[in-house]
mmCIF file of C-alpha atoms in Angstrom:
data_model
loop_
_atom_site.group_PDB
_atom_site.id
_atom_site.type_symbol
_atom_site.label_atom_id
_atom_site.label_comp_id
_atom_site.label_asym_id
_atom_site.label_seq_id
_atom_site.Cartn_x
_atom_site.Cartn_y
_atom_site.Cartn_z
ATOM 1 C CA UNK A 1 3.869 -19.670 -12.758
ATOM 2 C CA UNK A 2 0.852 -17.592 -13.686
ATOM 3 C CA UNK A 3 -1.064 -17.754 -16.924
ATOM 4 C CA UNK A 4 -1.478 -14.506 -18.838
ATOM 5 C CA UNK A 5 -4.987 -14.324 -20.220
ATOM 6 C CA UNK A 6 -5.807 -11.136 -22.084
ATOM 7 C CA UNK A 7 -9.198 -9.466 -22.285
ATOM 8 C CA UNK A 8 -9.515 -9.996 -26.055
ATOM 9 C CA UNK A 9 -8.640 -13.695 -25.677
ATOM 10 C CA UNK A 10 -11.347 -14.166 -23.041
ATOM 11 C CA UNK A 11 -13.884 -12.444 -25.279
ATOM 12 C CA UNK A 12 -12.953 -14.636 -28.251
ATOM 13 C CA UNK A 13 -13.142 -17.827 -26.172
ATOM 14 C CA UNK A 14 -16.621 -16.941 -24.888
ATOM 15 C CA UNK A 15 -17.841 -15.670 -28.254
ATOM 16 C CA UNK A 16 -18.597 -12.165 -26.998
ATOM 17 C CA UNK A 17 -17.130 -8.786 -27.829
ATOM 18 C CA UNK A 18 -14.176 -7.338 -25.926
ATOM 19 C CA UNK A 19 -16.458 -4.414 -25.036
ATOM 20 C CA UNK A 20 -18.862 -6.781 -23.233
ATOM 21 C CA UNK A 21 -16.008 -8.278 -21.213
ATOM 22 C CA UNK A 22 -14.659 -4.802 -20.443
ATOM 23 C CA UNK A 23 -18.082 -3.692 -19.183
ATOM 24 C CA UNK A 24 -18.346 -6.729 -16.902
ATOM 25 C CA UNK A 25 -14.927 -6.026 -15.393
ATOM 26 C CA UNK A 26 -15.745 -2.314 -15.010
ATOM 27 C CA UNK A 27 -18.768 -3.139 -12.816
ATOM 28 C CA UNK A 28 -16.526 -4.695 -10.156
ATOM 29 C CA UNK A 29 -12.993 -3.398 -10.754
ATOM 30 C CA UNK A 30 -11.207 -0.577 -12.541
ATOM 31 C CA UNK A 31 -12.119 -0.484 -16.222
ATOM 32 C CA UNK A 32 -9.456 -2.187 -18.361
ATOM 33 C CA UNK A 33 -7.295 0.266 -20.278
ATOM 34 C CA UNK A 34 -7.065 -1.857 -23.442
ATOM 35 C CA UNK A 35 -8.149 -5.133 -25.021
ATOM 36 C CA UNK A 36 -4.661 -6.526 -24.524
ATOM 37 C CA UNK A 37 -4.652 -6.014 -20.756
ATOM 38 C CA UNK A 38 -3.860 -9.156 -18.768
ATOM 39 C CA UNK A 39 -6.707 -10.012 -16.404
ATOM 40 C CA UNK A 40 -6.340 -11.117 -12.806
ATOM 41 C CA UNK A 41 -7.711 -14.392 -11.503
ATOM 42 C CA UNK A 42 -10.440 -12.507 -9.615
ATOM 43 C CA UNK A 43 -11.482 -10.634 -12.778
ATOM 44 C CA UNK A 44 -11.568 -13.898 -14.731
ATOM 45 C CA UNK A 45 -13.796 -15.481 -12.075
ATOM 46 C CA UNK A 46 -16.291 -12.612 -12.319
ATOM 47 C CA UNK A 47 -16.264 -12.733 -16.122
ATOM 48 C CA UNK A 48 -16.834 -16.491 -16.127
ATOM 49 C CA UNK A 49 -19.746 -16.190 -13.679
ATOM 50 C CA UNK A 50 -21.422 -13.345 -15.584
ATOM 51 C CA UNK A 51 -20.973 -14.748 -19.092
ATOM 52 C CA UNK A 52 -22.104 -18.266 -18.200
ATOM 53 C CA UNK A 53 -25.149 -16.868 -16.372
ATOM 54 C CA UNK A 54 -26.089 -14.701 -19.365
ATOM 55 C CA UNK A 55 -25.449 -17.409 -21.988
ATOM 56 C CA UNK A 56 -26.401 -20.778 -20.453
ATOM 57 C CA UNK A 57 -26.253 -23.948 -22.509
ATOM 58 C CA UNK A 58 -29.124 -26.403 -22.652
ATOM 59 C CA UNK A 59 -26.955 -29.473 -22.297
ATOM 60 C CA UNK A 60 -23.348 -30.506 -21.821
ATOM 61 C CA UNK A 61 -23.657 -32.326 -25.144
ATOM 62 C CA UNK A 62 -23.315 -28.899 -26.812
ATOM 63 C CA UNK A 63 -19.857 -28.547 -25.296
ATOM 64 C CA UNK A 64 -18.649 -31.902 -26.530
#
């Protein structure tokens, strides 16, 4: 079973705009057609890497 994770949901979870997520995906894959497009696992990996590199946290205490 695969999990359907949409572009706008990823953006909301990371606290960035859907446009930022779309631009990240467009650098490595075809540009998403809409904010409701389901992302692949590979696209999610790239987004996670890019967003966490651009917005690092000082400590894990911030997460908890």
